[in-house]
Coordinates of C-alpha atoms and ligand atoms in Angstrom, one line a residue:
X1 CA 86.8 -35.1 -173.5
X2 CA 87.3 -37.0 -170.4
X3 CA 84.3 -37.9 -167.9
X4 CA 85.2 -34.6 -165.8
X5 CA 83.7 -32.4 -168.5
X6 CA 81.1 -34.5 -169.4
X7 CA 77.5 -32.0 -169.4
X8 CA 76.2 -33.1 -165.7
X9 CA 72.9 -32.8 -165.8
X10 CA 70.9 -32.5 -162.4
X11 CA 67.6 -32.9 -162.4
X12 CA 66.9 -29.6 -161.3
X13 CA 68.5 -28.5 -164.1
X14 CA 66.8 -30.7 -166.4
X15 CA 63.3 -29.9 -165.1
X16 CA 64.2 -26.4 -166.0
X17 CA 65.1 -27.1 -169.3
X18 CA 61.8 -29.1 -170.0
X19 CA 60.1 -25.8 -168.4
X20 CA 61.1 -23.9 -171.3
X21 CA 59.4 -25.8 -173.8
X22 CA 55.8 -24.8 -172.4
X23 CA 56.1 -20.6 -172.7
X24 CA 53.1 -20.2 -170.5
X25 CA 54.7 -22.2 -167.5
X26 CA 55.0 -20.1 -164.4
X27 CA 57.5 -22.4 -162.6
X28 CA 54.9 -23.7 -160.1
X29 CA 54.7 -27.1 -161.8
X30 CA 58.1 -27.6 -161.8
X31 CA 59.0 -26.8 -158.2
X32 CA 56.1 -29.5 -157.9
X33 CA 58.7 -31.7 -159.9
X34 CA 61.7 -31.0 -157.8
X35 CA 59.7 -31.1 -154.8
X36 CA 59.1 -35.1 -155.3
X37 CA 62.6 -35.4 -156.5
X38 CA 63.3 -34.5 -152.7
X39 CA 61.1 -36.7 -151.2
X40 CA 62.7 -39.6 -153.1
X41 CA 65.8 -38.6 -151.6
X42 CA 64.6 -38.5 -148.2
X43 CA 62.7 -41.9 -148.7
X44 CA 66.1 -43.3 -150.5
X45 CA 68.4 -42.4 -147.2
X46 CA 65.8 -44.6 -145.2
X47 CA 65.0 -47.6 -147.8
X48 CA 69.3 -48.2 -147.8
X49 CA 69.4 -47.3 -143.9
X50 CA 66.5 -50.1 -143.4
X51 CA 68.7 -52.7 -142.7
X52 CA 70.5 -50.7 -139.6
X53 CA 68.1 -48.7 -138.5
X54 CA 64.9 -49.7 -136.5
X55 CA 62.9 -48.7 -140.0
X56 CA 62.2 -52.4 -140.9
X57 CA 59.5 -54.4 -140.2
X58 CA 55.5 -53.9 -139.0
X59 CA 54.3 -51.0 -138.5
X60 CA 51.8 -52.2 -136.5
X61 CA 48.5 -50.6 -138.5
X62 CA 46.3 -51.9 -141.7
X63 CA 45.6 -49.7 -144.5
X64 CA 43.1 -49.6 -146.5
X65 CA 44.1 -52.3 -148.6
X66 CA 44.1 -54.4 -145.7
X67 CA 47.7 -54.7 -145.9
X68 CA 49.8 -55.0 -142.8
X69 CA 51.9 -51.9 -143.3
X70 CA 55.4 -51.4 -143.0
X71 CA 57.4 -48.8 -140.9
X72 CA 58.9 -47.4 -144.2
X73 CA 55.5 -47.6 -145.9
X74 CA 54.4 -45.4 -143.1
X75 CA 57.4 -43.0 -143.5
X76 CA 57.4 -42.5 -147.1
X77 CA 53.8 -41.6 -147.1
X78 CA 54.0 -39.1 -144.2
X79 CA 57.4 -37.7 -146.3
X80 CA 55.5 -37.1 -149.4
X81 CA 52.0 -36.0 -147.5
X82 CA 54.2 -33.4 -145.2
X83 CA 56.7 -32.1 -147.8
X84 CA 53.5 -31.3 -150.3
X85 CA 51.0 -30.1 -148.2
X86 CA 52.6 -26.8 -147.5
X87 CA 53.5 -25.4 -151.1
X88 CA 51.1 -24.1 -152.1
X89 CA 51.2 -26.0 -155.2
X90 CA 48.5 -28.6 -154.5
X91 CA 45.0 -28.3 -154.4
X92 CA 44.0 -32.5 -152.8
X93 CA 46.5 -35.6 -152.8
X94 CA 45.4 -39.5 -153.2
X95 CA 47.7 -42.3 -151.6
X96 CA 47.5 -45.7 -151.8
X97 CA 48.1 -45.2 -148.1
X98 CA 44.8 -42.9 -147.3
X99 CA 41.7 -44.1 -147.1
X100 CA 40.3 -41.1 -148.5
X101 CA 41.3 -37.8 -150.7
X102 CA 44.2 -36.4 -148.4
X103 CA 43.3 -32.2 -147.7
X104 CA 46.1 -29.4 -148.3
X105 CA 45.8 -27.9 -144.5
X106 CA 43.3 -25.1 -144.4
X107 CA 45.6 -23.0 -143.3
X108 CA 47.9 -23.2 -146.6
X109 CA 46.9 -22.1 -149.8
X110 CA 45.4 -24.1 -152.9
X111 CA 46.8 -24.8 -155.6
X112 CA 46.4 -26.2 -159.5
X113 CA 47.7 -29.5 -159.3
X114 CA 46.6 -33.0 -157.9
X115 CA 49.2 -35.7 -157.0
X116 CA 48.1 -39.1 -156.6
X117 CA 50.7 -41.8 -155.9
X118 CA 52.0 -44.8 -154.1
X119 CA 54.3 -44.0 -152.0
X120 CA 56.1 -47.4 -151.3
X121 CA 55.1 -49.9 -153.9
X122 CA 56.3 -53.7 -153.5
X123 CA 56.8 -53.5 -149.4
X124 CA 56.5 -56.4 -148.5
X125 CA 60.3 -56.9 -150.3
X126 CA 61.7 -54.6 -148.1
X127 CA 62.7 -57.1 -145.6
X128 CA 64.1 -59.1 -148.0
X129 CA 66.5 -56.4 -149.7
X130 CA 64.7 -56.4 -152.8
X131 CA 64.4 -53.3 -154.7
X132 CA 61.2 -51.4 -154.1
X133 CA 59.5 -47.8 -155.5
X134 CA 57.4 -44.9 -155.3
X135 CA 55.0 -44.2 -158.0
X136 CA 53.5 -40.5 -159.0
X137 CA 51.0 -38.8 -161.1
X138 CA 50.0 -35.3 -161.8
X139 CA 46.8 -33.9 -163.1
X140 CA 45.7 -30.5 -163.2
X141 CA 42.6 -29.6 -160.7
X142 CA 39.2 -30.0 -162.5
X143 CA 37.6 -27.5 -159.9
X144 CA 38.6 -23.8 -160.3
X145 CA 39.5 -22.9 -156.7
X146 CA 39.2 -23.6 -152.8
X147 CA 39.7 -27.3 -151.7
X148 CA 40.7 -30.0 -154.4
X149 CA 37.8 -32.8 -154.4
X150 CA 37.3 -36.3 -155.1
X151 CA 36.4 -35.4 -158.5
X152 CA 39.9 -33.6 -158.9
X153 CA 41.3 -37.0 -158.4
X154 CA 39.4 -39.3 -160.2
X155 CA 40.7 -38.7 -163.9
X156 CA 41.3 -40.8 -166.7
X157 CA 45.1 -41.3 -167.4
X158 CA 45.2 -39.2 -170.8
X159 CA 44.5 -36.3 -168.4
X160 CA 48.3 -36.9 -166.7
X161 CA 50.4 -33.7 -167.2
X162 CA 53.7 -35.8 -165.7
X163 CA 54.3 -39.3 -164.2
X164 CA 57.2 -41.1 -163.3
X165 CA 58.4 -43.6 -160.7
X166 CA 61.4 -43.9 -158.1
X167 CA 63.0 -47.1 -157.5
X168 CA 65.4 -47.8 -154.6
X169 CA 67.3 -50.4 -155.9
X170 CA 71.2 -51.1 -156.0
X171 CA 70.7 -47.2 -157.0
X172 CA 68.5 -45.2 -156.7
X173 CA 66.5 -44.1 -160.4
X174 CA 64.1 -41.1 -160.8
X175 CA 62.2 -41.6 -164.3
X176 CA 59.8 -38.8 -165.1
X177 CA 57.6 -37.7 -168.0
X178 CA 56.0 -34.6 -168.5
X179 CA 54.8 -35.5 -172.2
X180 CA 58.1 -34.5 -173.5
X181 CA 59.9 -38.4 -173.7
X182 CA 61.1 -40.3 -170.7
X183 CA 64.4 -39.3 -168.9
X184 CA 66.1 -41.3 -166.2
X185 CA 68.1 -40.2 -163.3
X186 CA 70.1 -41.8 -160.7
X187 CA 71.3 -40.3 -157.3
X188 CA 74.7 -39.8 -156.7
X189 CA 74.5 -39.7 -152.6
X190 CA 77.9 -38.2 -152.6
X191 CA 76.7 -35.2 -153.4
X192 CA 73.2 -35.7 -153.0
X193 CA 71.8 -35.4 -156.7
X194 CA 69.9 -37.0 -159.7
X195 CA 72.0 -37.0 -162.2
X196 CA 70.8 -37.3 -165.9
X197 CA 72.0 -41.0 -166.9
X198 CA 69.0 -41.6 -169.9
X199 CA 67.7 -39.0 -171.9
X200 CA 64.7 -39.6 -174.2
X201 CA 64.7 -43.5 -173.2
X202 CA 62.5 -45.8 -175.5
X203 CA 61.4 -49.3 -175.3
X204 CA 63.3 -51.2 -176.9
X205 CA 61.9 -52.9 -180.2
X206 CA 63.1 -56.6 -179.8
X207 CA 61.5 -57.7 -176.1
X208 CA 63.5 -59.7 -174.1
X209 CA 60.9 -60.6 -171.0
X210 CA 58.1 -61.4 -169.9
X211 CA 56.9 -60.9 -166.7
X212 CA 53.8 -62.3 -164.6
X213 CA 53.4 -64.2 -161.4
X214 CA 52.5 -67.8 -163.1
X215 CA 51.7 -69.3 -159.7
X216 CA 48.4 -68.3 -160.5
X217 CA 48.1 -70.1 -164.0
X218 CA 45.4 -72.2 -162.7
X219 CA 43.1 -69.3 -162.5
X220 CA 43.8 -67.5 -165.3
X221 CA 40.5 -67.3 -167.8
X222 CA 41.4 -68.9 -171.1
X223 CA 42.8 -66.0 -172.9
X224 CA 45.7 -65.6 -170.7
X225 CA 46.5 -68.8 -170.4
X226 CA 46.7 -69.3 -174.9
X227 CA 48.5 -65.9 -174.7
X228 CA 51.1 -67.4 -172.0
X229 CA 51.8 -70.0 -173.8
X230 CA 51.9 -68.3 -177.5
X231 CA 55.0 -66.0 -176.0
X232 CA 56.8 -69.7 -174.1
X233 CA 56.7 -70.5 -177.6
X234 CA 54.2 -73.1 -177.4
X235 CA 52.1 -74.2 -180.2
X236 CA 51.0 -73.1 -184.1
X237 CA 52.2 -69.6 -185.0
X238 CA 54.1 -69.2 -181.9
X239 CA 56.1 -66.3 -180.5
X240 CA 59.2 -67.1 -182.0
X241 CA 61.3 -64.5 -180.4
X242 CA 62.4 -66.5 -177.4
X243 CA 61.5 -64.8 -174.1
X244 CA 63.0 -65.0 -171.3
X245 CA 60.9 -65.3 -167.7
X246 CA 61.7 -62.3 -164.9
X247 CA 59.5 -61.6 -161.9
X248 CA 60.2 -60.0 -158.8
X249 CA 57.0 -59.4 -157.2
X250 CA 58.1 -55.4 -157.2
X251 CA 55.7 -54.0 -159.8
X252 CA 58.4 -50.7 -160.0
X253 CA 61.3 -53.0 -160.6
X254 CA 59.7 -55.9 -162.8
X255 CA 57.9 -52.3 -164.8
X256 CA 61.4 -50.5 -165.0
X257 CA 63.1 -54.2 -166.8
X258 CA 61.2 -54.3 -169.3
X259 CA 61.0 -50.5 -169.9
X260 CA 65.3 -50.8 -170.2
X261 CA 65.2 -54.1 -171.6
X262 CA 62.2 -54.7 -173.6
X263 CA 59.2 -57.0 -172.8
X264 CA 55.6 -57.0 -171.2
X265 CA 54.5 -57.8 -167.3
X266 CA 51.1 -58.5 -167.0
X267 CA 48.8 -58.9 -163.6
X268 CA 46.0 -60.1 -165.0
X269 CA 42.6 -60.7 -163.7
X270 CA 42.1 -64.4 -162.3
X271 CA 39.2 -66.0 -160.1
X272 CA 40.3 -64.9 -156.9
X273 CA 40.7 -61.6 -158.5
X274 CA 38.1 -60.5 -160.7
X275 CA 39.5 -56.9 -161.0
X276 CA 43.1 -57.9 -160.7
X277 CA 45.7 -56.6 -157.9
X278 CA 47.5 -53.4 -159.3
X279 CA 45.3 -50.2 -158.5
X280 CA 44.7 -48.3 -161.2
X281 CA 45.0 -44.5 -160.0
X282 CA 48.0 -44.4 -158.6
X283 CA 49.8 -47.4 -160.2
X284 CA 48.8 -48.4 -163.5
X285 CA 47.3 -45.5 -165.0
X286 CA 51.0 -43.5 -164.2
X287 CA 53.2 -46.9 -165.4
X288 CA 50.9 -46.4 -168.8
X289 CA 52.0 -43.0 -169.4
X290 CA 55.2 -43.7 -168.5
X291 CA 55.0 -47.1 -171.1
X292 CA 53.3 -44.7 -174.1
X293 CA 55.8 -41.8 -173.4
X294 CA 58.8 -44.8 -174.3
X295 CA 57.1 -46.2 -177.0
X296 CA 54.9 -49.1 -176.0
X297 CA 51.7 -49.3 -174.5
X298 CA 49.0 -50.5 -171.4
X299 CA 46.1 -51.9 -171.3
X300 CA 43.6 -54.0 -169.3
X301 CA 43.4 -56.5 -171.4
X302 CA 40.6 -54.7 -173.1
X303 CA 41.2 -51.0 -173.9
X304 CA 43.8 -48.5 -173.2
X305 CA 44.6 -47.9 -169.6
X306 CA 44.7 -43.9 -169.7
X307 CA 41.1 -44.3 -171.3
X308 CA 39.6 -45.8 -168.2
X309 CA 38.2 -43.5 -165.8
X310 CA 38.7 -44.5 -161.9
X311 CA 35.2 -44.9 -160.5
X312 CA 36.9 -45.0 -156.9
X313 CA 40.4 -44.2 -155.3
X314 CA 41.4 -47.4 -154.7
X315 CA 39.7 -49.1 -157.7
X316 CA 41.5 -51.9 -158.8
X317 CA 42.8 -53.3 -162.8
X318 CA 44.1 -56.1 -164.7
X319 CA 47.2 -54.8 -166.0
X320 CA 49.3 -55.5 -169.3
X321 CA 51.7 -52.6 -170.0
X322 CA 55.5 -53.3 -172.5
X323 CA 56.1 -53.6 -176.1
X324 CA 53.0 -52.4 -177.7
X325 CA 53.0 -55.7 -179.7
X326 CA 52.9 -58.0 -177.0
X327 CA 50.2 -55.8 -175.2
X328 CA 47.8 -55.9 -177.9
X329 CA 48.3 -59.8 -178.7
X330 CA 46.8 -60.5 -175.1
X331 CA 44.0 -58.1 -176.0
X332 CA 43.5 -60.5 -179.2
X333 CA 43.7 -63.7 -177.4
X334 CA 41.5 -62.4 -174.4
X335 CA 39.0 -61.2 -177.3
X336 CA 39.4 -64.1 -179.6
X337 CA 39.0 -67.0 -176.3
X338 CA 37.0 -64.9 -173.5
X339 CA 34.8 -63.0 -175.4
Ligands
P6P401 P1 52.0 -61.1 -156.3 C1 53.6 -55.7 -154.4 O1 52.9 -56.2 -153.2 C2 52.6 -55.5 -155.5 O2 51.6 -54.6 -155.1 C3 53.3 -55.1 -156.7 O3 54.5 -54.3 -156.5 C4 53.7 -56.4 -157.4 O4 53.8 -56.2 -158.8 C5 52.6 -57.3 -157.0 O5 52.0 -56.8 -155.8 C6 53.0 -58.7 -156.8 O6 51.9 -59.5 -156.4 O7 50.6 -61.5 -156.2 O8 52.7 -61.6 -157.6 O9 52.8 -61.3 -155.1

């Protein structure tokens, strides 16, 4: 049968088809689905536009992070904040963009699900053309009714009813979970749709990578630096399945590698960063779900990533998320050499 009558899959399609596995579904959390499938597309025309348009750049403000923000880390906030506030579907929002919880409108009405995200992870690449992303969770609302709360948002990973990620690459890939394995889409801006490319992906079992930003070596604690050098390779017992090094300094990109490809990024905690960088509401805690959904596995170097409970929005975690193998051997060394 020749490509023309190949099943194409859209997302919206797909979506549907994952609806039907939960009998009680109402269709609300879907549309929620489909509704951030349409904010990628709106954030994808811009990210390949950047280069023509006047989209590049400083946007002139500091977020909380007190990081300069960009013009398109600007727009793909305001995209997913305006697109979801009106639905109906969401009861509070978190951003790596907001300071604080972001409100549905009192005007519009509540709904059961919380989406926490990062609208434009790995910005600082954008001037440089190198592929960047958008990372979601949802959780169901703790509270019963009125206006989502801080509370709403604060939840342990393992409480994630979906997660997934958008990278704006040489394509643009959707890859969502809703518990149900991880499936991977890519827009076809022809027509203006995700179309199903990987179904039921799963990490592969021989790694190939490993990714981590080893300017930083010097202040690694001990743990990381014996684990680092146990995957080179280097020394009695060694890793002896010959890793390669990737790292782009685009968590969505390096993450979506080694998810295709096999292997392990890590951001771990050093001296100048006690917590680590990655935040771990909106960015790790979603990549882990993602990770467990294919197969492998996230931690902080201590426990499980979806076990940890955010005490604040923006609270910060080492991250080491890939081939559950290589995960927990930097849990051992960091046990066995930092105590
Ligand atoms: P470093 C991008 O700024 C980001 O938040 C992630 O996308 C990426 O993994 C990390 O920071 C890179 O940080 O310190 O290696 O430049």
């Amino acid at each position: 049968m020749n490509d023309m009558h190949q099943k194409i899959i859209t997302i919206e399609r797909h979506i549907i088809e994952q609806e039907r596995l939960y009998p009680e579904a109402t269709g609300v959390f879907s549309s929620l689905l489909y509704d951030i499938a349409l904010c990628a597309k709106i954030i994808a025309r811009e990210t390949t536009r950047a280069g023509l348009v006047d989209i590049l750049g400083l946007a002139g403000k500091v977020n909380i992070q007190g990081e300069q923000q960009m013009k398109l880390d600007v727009f793909a906030n305001a995209t997913i904040v305006r697109m979801n506030s009106y639905t109906g579907r969401l009861a509070v929002m978190a951003s790596e963009e907001s300071p604080d919880i972001i409100a549905i409108p009192e005007e519009y009405q509540k709904g059961r699900y919380v989406l926490v995200f990062d609208p434009l992870d790995g910005s600082s690449n954008i001037d440089v053309n190198i592929s960047i992303g958008t990372i979601f969770g949802i959780y169901r609302r703790l509270t019963l009714d009125g206006p989502g709360t801080l509370d709403d948002c604060l939840q342990a990973g393992k409480n994630l009813i979906a997660a997934g990620y958008v990278i704006y690459g040489s394509s643009t890939d959707m890859v969502y979970s809703t518990g149900q394995g991880v499936h991977v889409f890519t827009l076809d801006p022809s027509v203006g749709e995700f179309l199903l490319s990987h179904s039921n992906i799963c990490i592969p079992d021989a790694p190939k990578y490993y990714s981590v930003n080893q300017g930083y070596q010097p202040y690694w604690s001990h743990g990381v630096r014996e684990f680092t050098r146990w995957l080179q390779g280097i020394g009695e017992n060694a890793y002896t399945g010959a890793l390669s090094t990737r790292y782009i300094g685009s968590l969505v990109a390096d993450f979506h590698r080694n998810l295709m490809a096999g292997g392990i990024f890590y951001y771990p905690a050093d001296a100048n960063r006690p917590d680590g960088k990655l935040r771990l509401l909106y960015e790790a805690a979603p990549l882990a779900y993602i990770a467990e959904q294919a197969g492998g596995y996230a931690s902080d170097g201590r426990q499980s990533i979806l076990d940890i409970k955010p005490g604040y929005l923006h609270q910060r975690t080492p991250l080491f998320i890939g081939n559950r193998e290589l995960v927990e051997k930097a849990a051992e060394f960091i046990a066995r050499y930092d105590g």
